[in-house]
Amino acid sequence: AQTVTQSQPEMSVQEAETVTLSCTYDTSESDYYLFWYKQPPSRQMILVIRQEAYKQQNATENRFSVNFQKAAKSFSLKISDSQLGDAAMYFCAYRSSNDMRFGAGTRLTVKP
Amino acid sequence: DTGVSQNPRHKITKRGQNVTFRCDPISEHNRLYWYRQTLGQGPEFLTYFQNEAQLEKSRLLSDRFSAERPKGSFSTLEIQRTEQGDSAMYLCASSRTGGAKNIQYFGAGTRLSVL
């Protein structure tokens, strides 16, 4: 079975600094998608960024970028110039044609 | 607002009662997913529909759980004879095939508390 592992239950970053959240996954599939979702307290989950496994170029969305290492099955999220509104639970997710799995999440705290 | 809508937002019930949740997906989305999320964990996949067809069911979905999407639009998730272990947030998400497929948009969830 595919698994998604987020090894950092909690992370903290100073406002305006950069933080990297880790994610590794296990799969035997060659075609899949990877996602980072953000879930603010008591609010709905929203998509931050996604990566297609067949693309070598790392995805970027404004202050959010990923480091996708397919051979290592690693998919980390970098948040640059952290803002107070970035504080949330961040979930790494994997989707293939027949499976969708989420990691346990990383709680990010942003210190002013 | 054209996002994914879930009702009710909160449900408190006594053990043994039946509960039903509703999800209204984004209107042009043909896929609809149900997840369960317990405190401190990521969402766990329960089931998914493409149009009105239920294509996948997780082993987590016991016989007490049933989901329907009768006209390929809204969906309902029913839990019969609720147990305390059913207490969780139930999330619905929708997506569409083609274009930016595989991006799921989530609702705010229904939080179930079984006393």
Coordinates of N, CA and C in Angstrom, one line a residue:
Chain A
A1 N 0.8 -1.2 0.0 CA 0.0 0.0 0.0 C 0.9 1.2 0.0
Q2 N 0.4 2.3 -0.7 CA 1.1 3.5 -0.7 C 1.0 4.2 0.6
T3 N 2.1 4.8 1.1 CA 2.1 5.5 2.4 C 2.7 6.9 2.1
V4 N 2.3 7.8 2.9 CA 2.8 9.2 2.9 C 3.3 9.5 4.3
T5 N 4.5 9.9 4.4 CA 5.1 10.2 5.7 C 5.5 11.6 5.9
Q6 N 5.0 12.3 6.9 CA 5.5 13.6 7.2 C 6.1 13.5 8.6
S7 N 7.4 13.6 8.6 CA 8.2 13.3 9.8 C 8.3 14.4 10.8
Q8 N 7.7 15.6 10.5 CA 7.8 16.7 11.4 C 6.3 17.0 11.9
P9 N 6.0 16.6 13.1 CA 4.6 16.9 13.5 C 4.4 18.4 13.7
E10 N 5.4 19.1 14.1 CA 5.3 20.6 14.3 C 6.6 21.3 13.8
M11 N 6.3 22.5 13.2 CA 7.5 23.3 12.8 C 7.1 24.7 13.2
S12 N 8.2 25.5 13.4 CA 8.0 26.9 13.7 C 8.9 27.8 12.9
V13 N 8.5 28.9 12.5 CA 9.3 29.8 11.6 C 9.0 31.2 12.1
Q14 N 10.0 32.0 11.9 CA 9.9 33.5 12.2 C 9.3 34.1 11.0
E15 N 8.4 35.1 11.3 CA 7.8 35.9 10.2 C 8.9 36.4 9.2
A16 N 8.7 36.3 7.9 CA 9.6 36.7 6.9 C 10.7 35.7 6.6
E17 N 10.9 34.7 7.4 CA 11.9 33.7 7.2 C 11.4 32.6 6.3
T18 N 12.3 31.6 6.0 CA 11.9 30.5 5.1 C 11.9 29.2 5.9
V19 N 10.9 28.4 5.6 CA 10.8 27.1 6.3 C 10.5 26.0 5.2
T20 N 11.0 24.8 5.5 CA 10.8 23.7 4.6 C 10.1 22.5 5.4
L21 N 9.1 22.1 4.8 CA 8.3 20.9 5.4 C 8.6 19.7 4.6
S22 N 8.9 18.6 5.3 CA 9.3 17.4 4.6 C 8.1 16.4 4.3
C23 N 8.3 15.6 3.3 CA 7.3 14.6 3.0 C 8.0 13.5 2.2
T24 N 7.8 12.3 2.5 CA 8.3 11.2 1.7 C 7.1 10.2 1.5
Y25 N 7.2 9.5 0.4 CA 6.1 8.6 0.1 C 6.6 7.3 -0.5
D26 N 5.8 6.3 -0.5 CA 6.2 5.0 -1.0 C 5.2 4.6 -2.1
T27 N 5.7 4.3 -3.2 CA 4.8 3.8 -4.3 C 5.5 3.0 -5.3
S28 N 4.8 2.1 -6.0 CA 5.3 1.3 -7.1 C 4.8 1.9 -8.4
E29 N 4.0 2.9 -8.3 CA 3.4 3.5 -9.5 C 4.4 4.4 -10.2
S30 N 4.2 4.6 -11.5 CA 5.1 5.6 -12.2 C 4.4 6.8 -12.5
D31 N 3.0 6.8 -12.5 CA 2.2 7.9 -12.9 C 1.4 8.3 -11.7
Y32 N 1.7 9.5 -11.1 CA 1.0 9.9 -9.9 C 1.1 11.4 -9.8
Y33 N 0.3 12.0 -8.8 CA 0.4 13.4 -8.5 C 0.7 13.5 -7.0
L34 N 1.3 14.6 -6.7 CA 1.6 15.0 -5.3 C 1.1 16.4 -5.0
F35 N 0.6 16.5 -3.8 CA 0.0 17.8 -3.5 C 0.4 18.2 -2.1
W36 N 0.4 19.5 -1.8 CA 0.4 20.1 -0.5 C -0.9 20.8 -0.3
Y37 N -1.6 20.5 0.8 CA -2.8 21.1 1.2 C -2.5 21.9 2.5
K38 N -3.2 23.0 2.7 CA -3.2 23.8 3.9 C -4.5 23.8 4.6
Q39 N -4.6 23.5 5.9 CA -5.8 23.5 6.6 C -5.7 24.4 7.8
P40 N -6.1 25.7 7.7 CA -6.1 26.6 8.8 C -7.0 26.2 9.9
P41 N -6.8 26.6 11.2 CA -7.7 26.2 12.3 C -9.2 26.4 12.0
S42 N -10.0 25.4 12.1 CA -11.4 25.5 12.0 C -11.8 26.0 10.6
R43 N -11.0 25.8 9.6 CA -11.3 26.2 8.3 C -11.1 25.1 7.3
Q44 N -11.6 25.2 6.1 CA -11.5 24.1 5.1 C -10.1 24.0 4.5
M45 N -9.8 22.8 4.1 CA -8.6 22.5 3.4 C -8.5 23.2 2.1
I46 N -7.4 23.8 1.8 CA -7.2 24.4 0.5 C -5.9 23.9 -0.2
L47 N -5.9 23.8 -1.5 CA -4.7 23.4 -2.2 C -3.7 24.5 -2.2
V48 N -2.4 24.1 -1.9 CA -1.3 25.0 -2.0 C -0.5 24.9 -3.3
I49 N -0.2 23.6 -3.6 CA 0.6 23.4 -4.8 C 0.5 22.0 -5.2
R50 N 0.7 21.7 -6.4 CA 0.7 20.3 -6.9 C 1.8 20.0 -7.9
Q51 N 2.2 18.7 -8.0 CA 3.3 18.3 -8.8 C 2.9 17.1 -9.6
E52 N 3.1 17.0 -10.9 CA 2.9 15.8 -11.6 C 4.2 15.0 -11.6
A53 N 4.1 13.7 -11.4 CA 5.3 12.9 -11.2 C 6.2 12.9 -12.5
Y54 N 5.5 13.1 -13.7 CA 6.3 13.0 -15.0 C 7.1 14.2 -15.3
K55 N 6.8 15.3 -14.5 CA 7.5 16.6 -14.7 C 8.7 16.7 -13.8
Q56 N 9.8 17.0 -14.5 CA 11.1 17.1 -13.7 C 11.2 18.5 -13.0
Q57 N 10.6 19.5 -13.6 CA 10.7 20.8 -13.1 C 9.8 20.9 -11.8
N58 N 10.4 21.5 -10.8 CA 9.7 21.7 -9.5 C 8.6 22.8 -9.7
A59 N 7.5 22.5 -9.1 CA 6.4 23.4 -9.2 C 6.6 24.6 -8.2
T60 N 6.1 25.7 -8.6 CA 6.2 27.0 -7.9 C 4.9 27.7 -7.9
E61 N 4.5 28.2 -6.8 CA 3.3 29.1 -6.7 C 3.6 30.2 -5.8
N62 N 4.1 31.4 -6.3 CA 4.4 32.6 -5.5 C 5.4 32.2 -4.5
R63 N 5.1 32.3 -3.2 CA 6.1 32.1 -2.1 C 6.3 30.6 -1.8
F64 N 5.5 29.7 -2.5 CA 5.5 28.3 -2.2 C 6.2 27.6 -3.4
S65 N 7.1 26.7 -3.0 CA 7.8 25.9 -4.0 C 8.1 24.5 -3.5
V66 N 8.3 23.6 -4.4 CA 8.5 22.2 -3.9 C 9.9 21.8 -4.4
N67 N 10.5 20.8 -3.7 CA 11.7 20.1 -4.1 C 11.3 18.6 -4.3
F68 N 11.0 18.3 -5.6 CA 10.5 16.9 -5.9 C 11.7 16.1 -6.3
Q69 N 12.0 15.1 -5.6 CA 13.1 14.1 -5.8 C 12.4 12.8 -6.1
K70 N 12.1 12.5 -7.4 CA 11.4 11.3 -7.7 C 12.1 10.0 -7.3
A71 N 13.4 9.9 -7.5 CA 14.1 8.7 -7.2 C 14.1 8.5 -5.7
A72 N 14.2 9.5 -4.9 CA 14.2 9.4 -3.5 C 12.8 9.4 -2.9
K73 N 11.8 9.6 -3.7 CA 10.4 9.7 -3.3 C 10.2 10.7 -2.2
S74 N 10.7 11.9 -2.5 CA 10.7 13.0 -1.5 C 10.0 14.1 -2.2
F75 N 9.2 14.9 -1.4 CA 8.4 16.0 -1.9 C 8.3 17.0 -0.8
S76 N 9.3 17.9 -0.7 CA 9.2 18.9 0.4 C 8.7 20.2 -0.1
L77 N 8.1 20.9 0.8 CA 7.5 22.2 0.5 C 8.3 23.3 1.2
K78 N 8.7 24.3 0.4 CA 9.4 25.5 0.9 C 8.5 26.7 0.9
I79 N 8.4 27.3 2.0 CA 7.6 28.6 2.2 C 8.6 29.7 2.4
S80 N 8.6 30.6 1.5 CA 9.6 31.8 1.6 C 8.8 33.0 2.1
D81 N 9.5 33.9 2.8 CA 8.9 35.1 3.3 C 7.7 34.8 4.1
S82 N 7.8 33.9 5.1 CA 6.6 33.4 5.8 C 5.8 34.5 6.4
Q83 N 4.5 34.4 6.3 CA 3.5 35.3 6.8 C 2.7 34.7 7.9
L84 N 2.1 35.6 8.8 CA 1.3 35.1 9.9 C 0.1 34.2 9.4
G85 N -0.4 34.5 8.2 CA -1.5 33.8 7.6 C -1.1 32.4 7.1
D86 N 0.2 32.1 7.1 CA 0.7 30.8 6.7 C 0.5 29.8 7.8
A87 N 0.2 30.2 9.0 CA 0.1 29.3 10.2 C -1.1 28.4 9.9
A88 N -0.9 27.1 10.0 CA -1.9 26.1 9.6 C -1.3 24.7 9.8
M89 N -2.2 23.7 9.6 CA -1.7 22.3 9.4 C -1.5 22.2 7.9
Y90 N -0.4 21.6 7.5 CA 0.0 21.3 6.1 C 0.0 19.8 5.9
F91 N -0.7 19.4 4.9 CA -0.8 17.9 4.6 C -0.2 17.7 3.2
C92 N 0.7 16.7 3.2 CA 1.2 16.2 1.9 C 0.3 15.1 1.5
A93 N 0.0 15.0 0.2 CA -1.0 14.0 -0.3 C -0.4 13.4 -1.6
Y94 N -0.8 12.2 -1.8 CA -0.4 11.4 -3.0 C -1.7 10.9 -3.7
R95 N -1.7 11.0 -5.0 CA -2.8 10.4 -5.8 C -2.3 9.7 -7.0
S96 N -2.8 8.5 -7.1 CA -2.5 7.7 -8.4 C -3.9 7.4 -9.0
S97 N -3.9 6.6 -10.0 CA -5.2 6.3 -10.6 C -6.2 5.6 -9.7
N98 N -5.7 4.9 -8.7 CA -6.6 4.1 -7.8 C -6.3 4.3 -6.3
D99 N -5.7 5.4 -6.0 CA -5.4 5.6 -4.6 C -5.2 7.1 -4.3
M100 N -5.6 7.5 -3.1 CA -5.4 8.9 -2.6 C -5.1 8.7 -1.1
R101 N -3.9 9.2 -0.8 CA -3.5 9.1 0.6 C -2.9 10.5 1.1
F102 N -3.1 10.7 2.4 CA -2.6 11.9 3.0 C -1.6 11.6 4.1
G103 N -0.6 12.4 4.3 CA 0.2 12.3 5.5 C -0.5 12.7 6.7
A104 N 0.1 12.6 7.9 CA -0.5 12.9 9.2 C -0.5 14.4 9.4
G105 N 0.3 15.2 8.7 CA 0.3 16.6 8.8 C 1.4 17.2 9.6
T106 N 1.7 18.4 9.3 CA 2.7 19.2 10.0 C 2.1 20.5 10.5
R107 N 2.1 20.8 11.7 CA 1.5 22.0 12.3 C 2.6 23.1 12.2
L108 N 2.3 24.1 11.4 CA 3.3 25.2 11.2 C 2.8 26.4 12.1
T109 N 3.7 26.9 12.9 CA 3.5 28.1 13.7 C 4.4 29.2 13.1
V110 N 3.8 30.4 13.0 CA 4.6 31.5 12.5 C 4.7 32.6 13.6
K111 N 5.9 32.9 14.0 CA 6.2 33.8 15.1 C 6.4 35.2 14.6
P112 N 5.7 36.2 15.2 CA 5.8 37.6 14.7 C 7.1 38.2 15.1
Chain B
D1 N -21.4 31.8 -3.5 CA -20.2 31.0 -3.4 C -20.4 29.7 -4.1
T2 N -19.4 29.3 -4.9 CA -19.6 28.1 -5.7 C -18.7 27.0 -5.3
G3 N -18.2 27.1 -4.0 CA -17.3 26.0 -3.5 C -18.1 24.8 -3.1
V4 N -17.4 23.9 -2.5 CA -18.0 22.6 -2.0 C -18.7 23.0 -0.7
S5 N -20.0 22.6 -0.6 CA -20.8 22.9 0.6 C -21.2 21.6 1.3
Q6 N -21.0 21.6 2.6 CA -21.4 20.5 3.5 C -22.3 20.9 4.6
N7 N -23.3 20.0 4.8 CA -24.3 20.3 5.8 C -24.7 19.0 6.6
P8 N -24.9 19.1 7.9 CA -24.7 20.2 8.7 C -23.2 20.4 9.0
R9 N -22.8 21.5 9.6 CA -21.4 21.7 10.0 C -21.0 20.9 11.2
H10 N -22.0 20.8 12.1 CA -21.8 20.0 13.3 C -23.0 19.1 13.6
K11 N -22.7 17.9 14.1 CA -23.8 17.0 14.4 C -23.4 16.3 15.7
I12 N -24.3 16.4 16.7 CA -24.1 15.6 17.9 C -25.2 14.6 18.0
T13 N -24.9 13.4 18.3 CA -25.9 12.3 18.3 C -25.5 11.3 19.4
K14 N -26.5 10.5 19.8 CA -26.3 9.5 20.8 C -25.9 8.2 20.1
R15 N -25.2 7.4 20.8 CA -24.7 6.1 20.2 C -26.0 5.3 19.8
G16 N -25.9 4.7 18.7 CA -27.0 3.9 18.2 C -27.9 4.6 17.2
Q17 N -27.8 5.9 17.2 CA -28.7 6.7 16.2 C -28.1 6.7 14.8
N18 N -28.9 7.0 13.9 CA -28.5 7.1 12.5 C -28.3 8.6 12.2
V19 N -27.3 8.9 11.4 CA -27.0 10.3 11.0 C -26.8 10.3 9.5
T20 N -27.1 11.4 8.9 CA -26.9 11.6 7.4 C -26.3 13.0 7.2
F21 N -25.3 13.0 6.3 CA -24.6 14.2 6.0 C -24.8 14.5 4.5
R22 N -24.8 15.7 4.1 CA -25.0 16.1 2.7 C -23.8 16.9 2.2
C23 N -23.4 16.6 0.9 CA -22.4 17.4 0.3 C -22.9 17.8 -1.1
D24 N -22.7 19.1 -1.3 CA -23.0 19.7 -2.6 C -21.7 20.1 -3.3
P25 N -21.2 19.4 -4.3 CA -19.9 19.7 -4.9 C -20.0 21.0 -5.8
I26 N -18.8 21.4 -6.3 CA -18.8 22.4 -7.3 C -19.5 22.0 -8.5
S27 N -20.3 22.8 -9.1 CA -21.4 22.4 -10.0 C -20.8 21.6 -11.3
E28 N -19.7 22.0 -11.8 CA -19.2 21.4 -13.0 C -18.3 20.2 -12.7
H29 N -18.2 19.8 -11.4 CA -17.3 18.7 -11.0 C -18.1 17.4 -11.1
N30 N -17.5 16.4 -11.8 CA -18.2 15.1 -11.9 C -17.7 14.1 -10.9
R31 N -16.6 14.4 -10.2 CA -16.2 13.4 -9.2 C -16.4 14.0 -7.8
L32 N -16.8 13.1 -6.9 CA -17.0 13.5 -5.5 C -16.4 12.5 -4.6
Y33 N -15.8 12.9 -3.5 CA -15.0 12.1 -2.6 C -15.5 12.3 -1.2
W34 N -15.5 11.3 -0.4 CA -15.7 11.4 1.1 C -14.5 10.9 1.8
Y35 N -14.1 11.7 2.8 CA -13.0 11.4 3.7 C -13.4 11.5 5.2
R36 N -12.7 10.8 6.0 CA -12.8 10.9 7.5 C -11.5 11.4 8.0
Q37 N -11.6 12.4 8.9 CA -10.4 12.9 9.5 C -10.6 13.0 11.1
T38 N -9.7 12.3 11.8 CA -9.7 12.4 13.2 C -8.6 13.4 13.7
L39 N -8.7 13.8 14.9 CA -7.9 14.9 15.4 C -6.4 14.5 15.3
G40 N -5.7 15.4 14.7 CA -4.2 15.2 14.6 C -3.8 14.3 13.5
Q41 N -4.7 13.9 12.6 CA -4.4 13.0 11.5 C -4.8 13.6 10.2
G42 N -4.3 13.1 9.1 CA -4.7 13.5 7.8 C -6.0 12.8 7.4
P43 N -6.6 13.3 6.4 CA -7.9 12.7 5.9 C -7.6 11.3 5.5
E44 N -8.6 10.4 5.7 CA -8.6 9.0 5.3 C -9.7 8.8 4.2
F45 N -9.3 8.3 3.1 CA -10.3 8.1 2.0 C -11.3 7.1 2.4
L46 N -12.6 7.4 2.1 CA -13.7 6.5 2.4 C -14.3 6.0 1.1
T47 N -14.7 6.9 0.1 CA -15.3 6.4 -1.1 C -15.3 7.6 -2.1
Y48 N -15.5 7.2 -3.4 CA -15.6 8.2 -4.4 C -16.6 7.8 -5.5
F49 N -17.2 8.9 -6.1 CA -18.2 8.7 -7.1 C -17.6 9.5 -8.4
Q50 N -17.9 8.9 -9.5 CA -17.8 9.6 -10.8 C -19.2 9.6 -11.3
N51 N -19.7 10.8 -11.4 CA -21.2 11.0 -11.7 C -22.0 10.3 -10.6
E52 N -22.9 9.4 -11.0 CA -23.7 8.8 -10.0 C -23.1 7.4 -9.6
A53 N -22.1 7.0 -10.2 CA -21.5 5.7 -10.0 C -20.5 5.7 -8.8
Q54 N -20.6 4.8 -7.9 CA -19.7 4.7 -6.8 C -18.6 3.8 -7.2
L55 N -17.4 4.3 -7.5 CA -16.3 3.6 -8.1 C -15.3 2.9 -7.2
E56 N -15.2 3.5 -6.0 CA -14.2 3.0 -5.0 C -14.8 3.1 -3.6
K57 N -14.5 2.1 -2.8 CA -14.9 2.1 -1.4 C -13.7 1.6 -0.6
S58 N -13.4 2.3 0.4 CA -12.3 1.9 1.3 C -12.7 0.8 2.2
R59 N -11.7 0.0 2.7 CA -12.1 -1.0 3.7 C -12.5 -0.4 5.0
L60 N -12.2 0.9 5.1 CA -12.6 1.7 6.3 C -14.2 1.8 6.3
L61 N -14.8 1.7 5.2 CA -16.2 1.9 5.1 C -17.0 0.6 5.5
S62 N -17.4 0.6 6.7 CA -18.0 -0.6 7.2 C -19.5 -0.7 6.6
D63 N -20.1 -1.8 6.9 CA -21.5 -2.0 6.4 C -22.5 -1.0 7.0
R64 N -22.1 -0.3 8.1 CA -23.0 0.7 8.7 C -22.9 2.0 7.9
F65 N -22.0 2.1 7.0 CA -21.8 3.4 6.2 C -22.4 3.1 4.8
S66 N -23.1 4.1 4.3 CA -23.6 4.0 2.9 C -23.5 5.4 2.3
A67 N -23.1 5.5 1.1 CA -23.1 6.8 0.4 C -23.8 6.7 -0.9
E68 N -24.5 7.8 -1.2 CA -25.2 7.8 -2.5 C -25.0 9.1 -3.2
R69 N -25.2 9.1 -4.5 CA -25.1 10.3 -5.3 C -26.1 10.1 -6.4
P70 N -27.4 10.1 -6.1 CA -28.5 9.6 -7.0 C -28.5 10.3 -8.4
K71 N -28.2 11.5 -8.5 CA -28.4 12.2 -9.8 C -27.0 12.8 -10.2
G72 N -26.0 12.3 -9.6 CA -24.7 12.8 -10.1 C -24.4 14.2 -9.6
S73 N -25.2 14.7 -8.7 CA -24.9 16.1 -8.2 C -24.5 16.0 -6.8
F74 N -25.5 16.3 -5.8 CA -25.1 16.2 -4.4 C -25.0 14.7 -4.0
S75 N -24.4 14.6 -2.8 CA -24.2 13.2 -2.3 C -24.6 13.2 -0.8
T76 N -25.0 12.0 -0.3 CA -25.3 11.9 1.1 C -24.4 10.7 1.6
L77 N -24.0 10.9 2.9 CA -23.3 9.8 3.6 C -24.1 9.5 4.8
E78 N -24.5 8.3 5.0 CA -25.3 7.9 6.1 C -24.5 6.9 7.0
I79 N -24.6 7.1 8.3 CA -24.0 6.2 9.2 C -25.1 5.6 10.1
Q80 N -25.3 4.3 10.1 CA -26.3 3.7 10.9 C -25.7 3.2 12.2
R81 N -26.6 3.2 13.2 CA -26.2 2.7 14.5 C -24.8 3.2 14.9
T82 N -24.7 4.5 15.0 CA -23.4 5.2 15.3 C -22.8 4.7 16.5
E83 N -21.4 4.7 16.5 CA -20.6 4.2 17.6 C -19.7 5.4 18.0
Q84 N -19.2 5.4 19.2 CA -18.3 6.5 19.6 C -17.1 6.6 18.7
G85 N -16.6 5.5 18.2 CA -15.5 5.6 17.3 C -15.8 6.3 16.0
D86 N -17.0 6.5 15.7 CA -17.4 7.2 14.4 C -17.2 8.7 14.6
S87 N -16.9 9.2 15.8 CA -16.7 10.6 16.0 C -15.5 11.1 15.2
A88 N -15.7 12.1 14.4 CA -14.6 12.5 13.5 C -15.1 13.7 12.7
M89 N -14.3 14.3 11.9 CA -14.7 15.3 10.8 C -14.9 14.5 9.6
Y90 N -16.0 14.7 8.9 CA -16.3 14.0 7.6 C -16.1 15.1 6.5
L91 N -15.2 14.9 5.6 CA -14.9 15.8 4.6 C -15.4 15.3 3.3
C92 N -15.8 16.3 2.5 CA -16.2 16.0 1.1 C -15.3 16.8 0.2
A93 N -15.0 16.3 -0.9 CA -14.2 17.0 -1.9 C -14.8 16.7 -3.3
S94 N -14.5 17.6 -4.2 CA -14.9 17.3 -5.6 C -13.8 17.7 -6.6
S95 N -13.9 17.1 -7.8 CA -12.9 17.4 -8.8 C -13.6 17.1 -10.1
R96 N -12.9 17.5 -11.2 CA -13.4 17.2 -12.5 C -12.3 16.5 -13.3
T97 N -12.8 15.6 -14.2 CA -11.8 15.0 -15.1 C -11.5 15.9 -16.3
G98 N -10.2 15.8 -16.8 CA -9.8 16.7 -17.8 C -9.3 18.0 -17.2
G99 N -8.6 18.7 -18.0 CA -8.1 20.0 -17.5 C -7.3 19.9 -16.3
A100 N -7.6 20.6 -15.2 CA -6.8 20.5 -14.0 C -7.3 19.3 -13.1
K101 N -7.3 18.1 -13.7 CA -7.9 17.0 -13.0 C -7.0 16.6 -11.9
N102 N -7.5 15.8 -11.0 CA -6.8 15.4 -9.8 C -6.6 16.5 -8.7
I103 N -7.1 17.7 -9.0 CA -7.1 18.7 -7.9 C -8.5 18.6 -7.3
Q104 N -8.5 18.3 -6.0 CA -9.7 18.1 -5.2 C -9.9 19.4 -4.4
Y105 N -11.1 19.9 -4.5 CA -11.5 21.0 -3.7 C -12.4 20.5 -2.5
F106 N -12.0 20.9 -1.3 CA -12.6 20.4 -0.1 C -13.7 21.3 0.4
G107 N -14.7 20.7 1.0 CA -15.7 21.5 1.8 C -15.1 21.7 3.2
A108 N -15.9 22.4 4.0 CA -15.5 22.7 5.4 C -15.7 21.5 6.4
G109 N -16.4 20.5 5.9 CA -16.6 19.3 6.7 C -17.8 19.3 7.6
T110 N -18.2 18.1 8.0 CA -19.2 18.0 9.1 C -18.5 17.3 10.3
R111 N -18.6 17.9 11.4 CA -18.0 17.3 12.6 C -19.0 16.5 13.3
L112 N -18.8 15.2 13.5 CA -19.7 14.4 14.2 C -19.2 14.0 15.6
S113 N -20.0 14.2 16.5 CA -19.7 13.8 17.9 C -20.8 12.8 18.3
V114 N -20.3 11.6 18.7 CA -21.2 10.5 19.1 C -21.0 10.4 20.6
L115 N -22.1 10.6 21.4 CA -22.0 10.6 22.8 C -22.4 9.2 23.4

